[in-house]
Amino acid sequence: MAAILAPIEAMGAFSDVFSNLWTRTWERILDNKGKLTATGGLLVGIVLTLTFKDLYPDLEASFRRRLGRTRTNGTYHALPGQTDYVRLEDHTRTTSKAAVDEDDPRRTVITDDLEIPTGIEGLIGNTPLIKLRSLSEATGCDILAKAEFLNGAGNSPKDRVALSIITHAEEEGLLVPDRGDTIYEGTVGSTGISLAAVCRARGYKAHICMPSDAAVEKSDLLLKLGAIVERVKPASIVDSNQFVNLARRRAEEHTANADLPGRGFFADQFENTANYLAHQNTTGPEIYAQTSGSLDIFVAGAGTGGTISGVALALKPLLPDLHIVLADPQGSGLYNKIKNGVLFSSTETEGTRRRHQVDSIVEGIGINRLTANFSAGMHLIDDAVKVTDEQAMMMGRWLVEKEGLFVGASSCVNLVAAAVVAKKMRVEGKKDARIVTILCDSGSRHLSKFWKEAGEVGGKDVEFTLDVILAKG
């Protein structure tokens, strides 16, 4: 019996000891409750802070997804720059016409999933429109420039043209990717560069014919892009060996040769209407959206004529009072065609011509024949401005000195013409007019020719005023 009671008595003793220990501990807690409360609160705060730190990114991402679904389910959003643009903090206003009218071309749709562009084709178009502060201040008008040199394939507006020509040819069954097809084109550079880049991305080869007096850096770049380059002596368009005619013949020879893979396709940028359609379908609508439909004048040069025709065809139906102005370099006959109805340049006079194509240092714009692309929109062109080489080179220096922009020859011609038009508007009392033009490509493609003649800027202060530039015309 004693053996049974012994463990029970031991357990009772242990219970008494534990009870006494708990009582003394609890009394001490009550005596120090202030200190313990503060310490406990600190520890809890640290734990909560560390936990929230780890969870915050997930919470923020979840919140933004919910916000996106709440604000974007089928809702059209106004573009930045509109007077009633809805900021992120405001969840109540969607009164813009572009926000409620599904037929308004300014509208944009924001979706839950951010679309990631695919390949270099996804980097073509939607280039920014920038205000040129120095020219705007000097003229009293808003001069805006569409930065087409930021297209992501060949870094010029010809990216749009190259993609459009290839896409249309594919739709018509004239080109088949990875069949061994080669695209042939006659160009002074920019179209060839864009074609070479897009060809590589789409499974084609490029064969470019260009005049031997074009800037050498263009042909060097074409070679780096894997294109075959033929530099030929400059000649009139009636000459069978003129660079455009040669490209057409090379394409025909390829197709006729059974030993060559695929077929030859002549891009024909001057006559292929996929050129102006690229600008009618993309460049023009982009300008309308970026200006919210508020512009008075569009200024552009013309080589093939695709840009000025396409933009005019896109914008004139929406803005009947919009003025379309051609910027034409010296030696080109288009100025007289618009002003006087006759395609003629004074440099065509016997014994005065220095070049076979256009008597100008400017490459990319200026021509002495009517193309299908220029003809498509010629009836919509209201005026023309003639720009000399000297004016273009001085404008190039001005842009570096005042804007930090280093652009090519055709961009400088566009901006001289824009400034001339702006000054005219001011004289007529039409202040605060909004003028849009095109920045075509970088000056890095014109180092050996245009910029070699324009000279070094050298970090000097502005050497001349805008009025001095315009007086050189």
XYZ file of C-alpha atoms in Angstrom:
473
model
C 0.000 0.000 0.000
C 2.840 2.297 0.901
C 4.369 1.635 -2.563
C 1.186 2.859 -4.213
C 0.813 6.022 -2.055
C 4.415 7.149 -2.495
C 4.090 8.280 -6.183
C 0.804 10.038 -5.401
C 2.379 11.972 -2.525
C 5.333 12.861 -4.781
C 2.972 14.198 -7.459
C 1.123 16.268 -4.871
C 4.392 17.765 -3.686
C 5.387 18.603 -7.266
C 1.964 20.218 -7.817
C 2.461 22.389 -4.735
C 5.886 23.465 -5.949
C 4.563 24.322 -9.445
C 1.596 26.220 -7.944
C 3.880 28.272 -5.710
C 6.223 28.977 -8.652
C 3.365 30.142 -10.893
C 1.948 32.346 -8.129
C 5.308 34.055 -7.540
C 5.834 34.482 -11.345
C 2.417 36.008 -11.852
C 2.981 38.402 -8.957
C 6.245 39.517 -10.544
C 4.465 40.024 -13.895
C 1.858 42.185 -12.206
C 4.563 44.148 -10.440
C 6.403 44.801 -13.787
C 3.499 44.943 -16.172
C 4.475 48.403 -17.507
C 7.899 47.252 -18.629
C 6.581 44.008 -20.086
C 3.816 45.773 -22.013
C 6.301 48.145 -23.648
C 8.691 45.320 -24.493
C 5.910 43.171 -25.918
C 4.584 46.030 -28.009
C 8.036 46.641 -29.453
C 8.463 42.974 -30.376
C 5.007 42.814 -31.969
C 5.765 45.999 -33.962
C 9.029 44.536 -35.263
C 7.328 41.313 -36.329
C 4.497 43.183 -38.084
C 6.916 45.536 -39.856
C 9.029 42.692 -41.204
C 5.941 40.773 -42.295
C 4.416 43.806 -44.097
C 7.733 44.531 -45.784
C 7.726 41.066 -47.331
C 4.049 41.185 -48.276
C 3.902 44.785 -49.590
C 5.051 44.118 -53.187
C 2.431 41.402 -53.578
C -0.255 43.637 -52.070
C 0.681 46.538 -54.350
C 0.659 44.336 -57.462
C -2.712 42.900 -56.496
C -4.098 46.403 -55.911
C -2.903 47.613 -59.316
C -4.442 44.605 -61.061
C -7.781 45.254 -59.370
C -7.534 48.944 -60.227
C -6.793 48.108 -63.851
C -9.832 45.824 -64.073
C -12.044 48.441 -62.448
C -10.928 51.242 -64.759
C -10.375 49.476 -68.058
C -13.111 46.937 -68.687
C -14.122 48.160 -72.137
C -13.446 51.796 -71.180
C -11.772 54.136 -73.661
C -9.320 56.514 -72.035
C -8.441 60.028 -73.042
C -4.908 60.662 -74.186
C -2.413 62.769 -72.188
C -2.525 66.356 -73.383
C -6.297 66.600 -73.654
C -7.915 69.233 -71.465
C -9.993 66.699 -69.573
C -7.357 64.010 -69.274
C -8.119 61.754 -66.308
C -5.234 61.432 -63.867
C -4.616 58.221 -61.930
C -5.856 59.724 -58.652
C -9.241 60.701 -60.116
C -11.677 57.778 -60.298
C -14.727 59.798 -61.321
C -14.157 61.581 -64.645
C -14.290 59.994 -68.119
C -15.840 62.869 -70.065
C -13.426 63.081 -72.993
C -14.912 62.548 -76.443
C -12.140 60.036 -77.069
C -13.193 58.206 -73.914
C -16.834 57.743 -74.831
C -16.932 57.728 -78.634
C -15.800 54.408 -80.072
C -15.472 55.962 -83.550
C -13.115 58.713 -82.419
C -9.656 58.001 -83.951
C -7.912 59.447 -80.884
C -9.117 56.713 -78.604
C -6.853 54.176 -76.948
C -7.825 50.990 -75.171
C -5.940 49.864 -72.079
C -6.117 46.145 -71.391
C -5.335 44.055 -68.348
C -2.314 42.446 -69.993
C 0.503 44.758 -71.055
C 1.318 43.896 -74.667
C 4.995 43.251 -75.276
C 6.170 44.038 -78.840
C 7.424 41.097 -80.872
C 10.648 41.587 -82.805
C 11.764 44.730 -84.587
C 8.402 44.924 -86.355
C 6.929 45.768 -82.960
C 9.295 48.734 -82.700
C 8.031 50.388 -85.870
C 5.605 53.287 -85.470
C 4.173 55.156 -82.484
C 7.146 57.506 -82.471
C 6.998 60.507 -80.092
C 5.988 64.016 -81.101
C 8.218 66.644 -79.497
C 8.050 70.421 -79.249
C 11.171 72.197 -80.484
C 11.623 74.909 -77.902
C 14.125 77.090 -79.752
C 12.214 77.241 -83.035
C 8.898 77.715 -81.265
C 10.242 80.642 -79.244
C 11.959 82.198 -82.262
C 8.877 82.040 -84.482
C 6.013 82.535 -82.034
C 4.358 79.314 -83.230
C 4.365 75.815 -81.789
C 6.705 73.793 -83.983
C 6.320 70.094 -83.270
C 8.464 67.359 -84.778
C 7.636 63.679 -85.075
C 10.792 61.788 -84.128
C 10.759 59.183 -86.897
C 14.451 58.477 -86.336
C 13.287 56.525 -83.270
C 11.663 53.792 -85.357
C 13.337 50.607 -84.204
C 14.394 48.778 -87.377
C 16.225 51.144 -89.735
C 15.680 54.267 -87.615
C 13.741 56.338 -90.148
C 10.181 56.693 -91.506
C 11.197 54.181 -94.167
C 10.723 51.464 -91.525
C 6.983 51.908 -91.967
C 7.338 51.715 -95.738
C 9.544 48.622 -95.703
C 7.181 46.743 -93.405
C 4.148 47.806 -95.447
C 5.698 46.780 -98.789
C 6.742 43.374 -97.457
C 3.416 42.747 -95.707
C 1.402 43.609 -98.830
C 3.639 41.383 -100.966
C 3.195 38.493 -98.540
C -0.575 38.923 -98.592
C -0.522 38.794 -102.389
C 1.654 35.654 -102.392
C 4.603 37.449 -104.026
C 6.896 36.790 -101.064
C 7.142 33.686 -98.902
C 9.360 33.725 -95.788
C 12.373 31.387 -95.754
C 11.814 30.305 -99.354
C 15.013 31.980 -100.495
C 13.311 35.125 -101.842
C 15.429 38.257 -102.264
C 14.056 41.795 -102.162
C 15.682 44.245 -104.583
C 15.489 48.011 -104.272
C 17.046 51.162 -105.687
C 17.636 53.734 -102.945
C 20.013 56.426 -101.722
C 20.106 54.664 -98.371
C 17.313 54.932 -95.823
C 14.776 52.664 -97.534
C 17.508 50.120 -98.185
C 18.580 50.141 -94.541
C 15.002 49.633 -93.367
C 14.427 46.884 -95.925
C 17.661 45.113 -94.967
C 16.672 45.066 -91.294
C 13.066 43.964 -91.843
C 14.157 41.389 -94.447
C 16.394 39.699 -91.905
C 13.567 39.623 -89.392
C 11.069 38.174 -91.892
C 13.217 35.545 -93.596
C 14.373 37.308 -96.766
C 17.592 38.618 -98.267
C 18.127 42.189 -99.450
C 19.939 43.422 -102.580
C 20.354 47.203 -102.683
C 21.380 49.326 -105.663
C 22.433 52.895 -104.842
C 24.219 55.818 -106.490
C 27.959 55.938 -105.852
C 27.792 59.526 -104.618
C 25.538 58.638 -101.661
C 27.080 58.918 -98.188
C 29.413 55.954 -97.742
C 28.260 55.256 -94.173
C 24.890 54.177 -95.570
C 26.388 51.458 -97.751
C 28.663 50.421 -94.872
C 25.617 49.972 -92.641
C 23.814 47.995 -95.334
C 26.736 45.587 -95.531
C 26.668 45.137 -91.740
C 22.987 44.234 -92.048
C 23.860 41.462 -94.493
C 22.600 43.152 -97.661
C 24.255 42.905 -101.052
C 25.153 46.447 -102.154
C 25.745 47.671 -105.706
C 26.984 51.258 -105.963
C 26.515 52.609 -109.491
C 27.307 55.850 -111.253
C 24.507 58.438 -110.879
C 22.344 58.587 -113.989
C 19.008 59.877 -115.257
C 15.914 57.744 -114.718
C 15.793 57.152 -118.482
C 19.151 55.367 -118.284
C 18.796 51.578 -117.976
C 21.718 51.531 -115.526
C 20.201 54.138 -113.207
C 20.111 52.618 -109.707
C 16.310 52.133 -109.582
C 16.194 50.585 -113.059
C 19.121 48.332 -112.186
C 17.328 47.022 -109.085
C 14.254 46.211 -111.177
C 16.384 44.341 -113.698
C 18.229 42.398 -110.990
C 14.901 41.202 -109.557
C 13.752 40.031 -112.992
C 17.041 38.220 -113.579
C 16.750 36.452 -110.219
C 13.236 35.201 -110.930
C 14.241 33.988 -114.388
C 17.271 32.077 -113.085
C 16.244 28.554 -112.075
C 19.574 28.050 -110.307
C 18.802 30.750 -107.733
C 16.585 29.935 -104.736
C 13.189 31.573 -104.380
C 12.307 34.547 -106.515
C 13.354 38.163 -106.910
C 10.941 40.861 -105.754
C 11.372 44.521 -106.747
C 10.173 46.689 -103.842
C 9.670 49.739 -106.101
C 9.308 52.290 -103.326
C 8.632 55.169 -105.754
C 5.638 53.556 -107.472
C 4.460 50.931 -104.969
C 1.432 52.470 -103.277
C 2.022 50.396 -100.136
C 4.422 53.274 -99.430
C 1.877 56.068 -98.958
C -0.622 53.633 -97.418
C 1.856 53.017 -94.584
C 1.697 56.711 -93.684
C -2.018 57.052 -94.302
C -2.701 54.127 -91.969
C -0.145 54.893 -89.237
C 1.780 58.185 -89.354
C -1.229 60.404 -90.037
C -3.492 58.871 -87.361
C -0.625 59.014 -84.848
C -0.155 62.743 -85.465
C -3.890 63.323 -85.082
C -3.934 61.450 -81.779
C -0.784 63.100 -80.428
C -2.110 66.599 -81.169
C -5.670 65.714 -80.142
C -6.678 66.901 -83.588
C -5.309 70.388 -82.935
C -2.868 71.365 -85.699
C -2.838 73.986 -88.409
C -0.013 73.046 -90.782
C 1.863 69.893 -91.753
C 5.265 70.314 -93.432
C 7.265 67.541 -95.117
C 9.676 66.931 -97.943
C 9.140 64.433 -100.732
C 11.412 61.888 -102.355
C 9.041 59.071 -103.170
C 6.226 61.305 -101.903
C 4.815 58.623 -99.623
C 5.034 60.559 -96.348
C 3.431 63.826 -97.435
C 0.723 62.097 -99.488
C -0.133 59.509 -96.848
C -0.319 62.014 -94.002
C -2.366 64.437 -96.114
C -4.813 61.706 -97.099
C -5.202 60.734 -93.435
C -5.574 64.214 -91.954
C -7.384 66.343 -94.538
C -10.737 64.518 -94.192
C -10.558 65.052 -90.427
C -9.169 68.600 -90.592
C -10.404 70.344 -93.764
C -8.658 73.615 -92.836
C -5.282 71.944 -92.366
C -2.577 73.322 -94.676
C -0.158 70.825 -96.226
C 3.190 72.375 -97.199
C 5.941 70.750 -99.266
C 9.558 71.341 -98.171
C 11.683 71.043 -101.314
C 15.489 71.197 -101.563
C 17.285 73.115 -104.286
C 17.523 71.189 -107.539
C 14.146 69.494 -107.133
C 11.290 70.227 -109.531
C 8.398 69.587 -107.105
C 8.365 73.169 -105.783
C 7.508 74.529 -109.224
C 4.951 71.756 -109.734
C 3.034 72.860 -106.636
C 3.488 76.610 -107.117
C 3.196 76.864 -110.901
C 1.891 73.536 -112.144
C 5.119 72.776 -114.040
C 7.635 70.139 -112.962
C 10.875 72.013 -113.532
C 13.967 73.155 -111.671
C 16.296 75.943 -112.761
C 19.176 73.520 -112.326
C 17.797 71.545 -115.255
C 18.939 74.351 -117.538
C 21.640 73.216 -119.940
C 25.130 73.579 -118.475
C 24.058 74.223 -114.882
C 23.526 70.761 -113.449
C 26.125 69.338 -111.062
C 24.383 66.066 -110.252
C 22.451 63.587 -112.322
C 19.494 63.274 -109.959
C 18.927 66.438 -107.913
C 21.335 69.367 -107.737
C 21.629 69.368 -103.934
C 23.780 68.018 -101.143
C 20.573 66.844 -99.477
C 19.813 63.115 -99.739
C 16.451 61.416 -99.345
C 14.134 64.136 -100.647
C 13.852 66.068 -103.897
C 13.064 64.620 -107.318
C 12.438 65.731 -110.891
C 9.641 63.364 -111.836
C 6.172 62.565 -110.554
C 5.806 59.271 -108.720
C 2.634 57.303 -108.048
C 2.993 57.970 -104.325
C 3.376 61.748 -104.697
C 0.551 61.887 -107.234
C -1.788 60.138 -104.787
C -1.862 63.163 -102.491
C -0.565 66.017 -104.659
C -4.032 67.563 -104.952
C -4.062 68.041 -101.168
C -0.787 70.023 -101.017
C -1.518 73.722 -100.522
C 1.895 75.351 -100.734
C 5.626 74.727 -101.130
C 8.830 76.201 -99.707
C 12.187 76.041 -101.496
C 15.169 75.427 -99.173
C 18.798 75.980 -100.163
C 21.684 73.746 -99.123
C 23.163 76.618 -97.117
C 19.934 77.067 -95.166
C 19.749 73.338 -94.452
C 23.328 73.172 -93.162
C 22.879 76.253 -90.979
C 19.679 74.763 -89.555
C 21.585 71.578 -88.741
C 24.079 73.584 -86.686
C 21.268 75.570 -85.058
C 19.530 72.373 -83.909
C 22.715 71.025 -82.323
C 23.456 74.329 -80.603
C 19.939 75.075 -79.404
C 18.231 71.682 -79.071
C 21.021 69.097 -78.836
C 19.479 67.354 -81.860
C 21.841 65.865 -84.440
C 19.739 65.063 -87.490
C 20.158 64.426 -91.192
C 19.803 66.674 -94.206
C 16.112 66.067 -94.981
C 15.135 66.866 -91.385
C 16.960 70.192 -91.657
C 15.100 71.016 -94.889
C 11.787 70.241 -93.170
C 12.584 72.530 -90.261
C 13.718 75.441 -92.429
C 10.413 75.196 -94.287
C 8.498 74.970 -90.998
C 10.235 78.125 -89.759
C 9.468 79.961 -93.014
C 5.790 79.055 -92.716
C 5.725 80.027 -89.030
C 7.201 83.454 -89.774
C 4.635 83.946 -92.519
C 1.814 83.035 -90.142
C 3.090 85.565 -87.628
C 3.262 88.340 -90.238
C -0.335 87.552 -91.167
C -1.306 87.928 -87.514
C -1.957 84.223 -87.006
C 0.038 83.739 -83.833
C 0.212 80.522 -81.828
C -0.296 78.357 -84.906
C 0.641 74.705 -84.460
C 2.965 73.264 -87.097
C 3.980 69.601 -87.327
C 6.930 68.275 -89.322
C 9.178 65.205 -89.513
C 12.627 64.412 -88.100
C 13.642 61.683 -90.517
C 16.994 60.231 -89.486
C 20.160 60.797 -87.504
C 23.036 62.968 -88.648
C 25.304 59.955 -88.188
C 24.190 58.785 -91.659
C 25.317 62.029 -93.220
C 28.786 62.501 -91.759
C 30.776 62.094 -94.969
C 28.616 64.396 -97.049
C 26.071 66.808 -95.529
C 27.771 67.208 -92.156
C 31.223 67.318 -93.718
C 30.097 70.460 -95.533
C 28.121 71.813 -92.571
C 31.261 71.733 -90.426
C 31.952 71.316 -86.735
C 29.752 72.929 -84.126
C 32.582 72.862 -81.594
C 30.655 73.895 -78.495
C 30.446 77.542 -79.536
C 27.584 79.856 -78.750
C 24.921 80.216 -81.412
C 26.685 81.664 -84.443
C 23.649 83.143 -86.161
C 20.010 83.912 -85.577
C 17.064 82.205 -87.213
C 16.472 85.310 -89.304
C 19.969 84.965 -90.760
C 19.192 81.343 -91.738
C 15.919 82.283 -93.416
C 17.555 85.189 -95.258
C 19.788 82.718 -97.105
C 16.838 81.495 -99.135
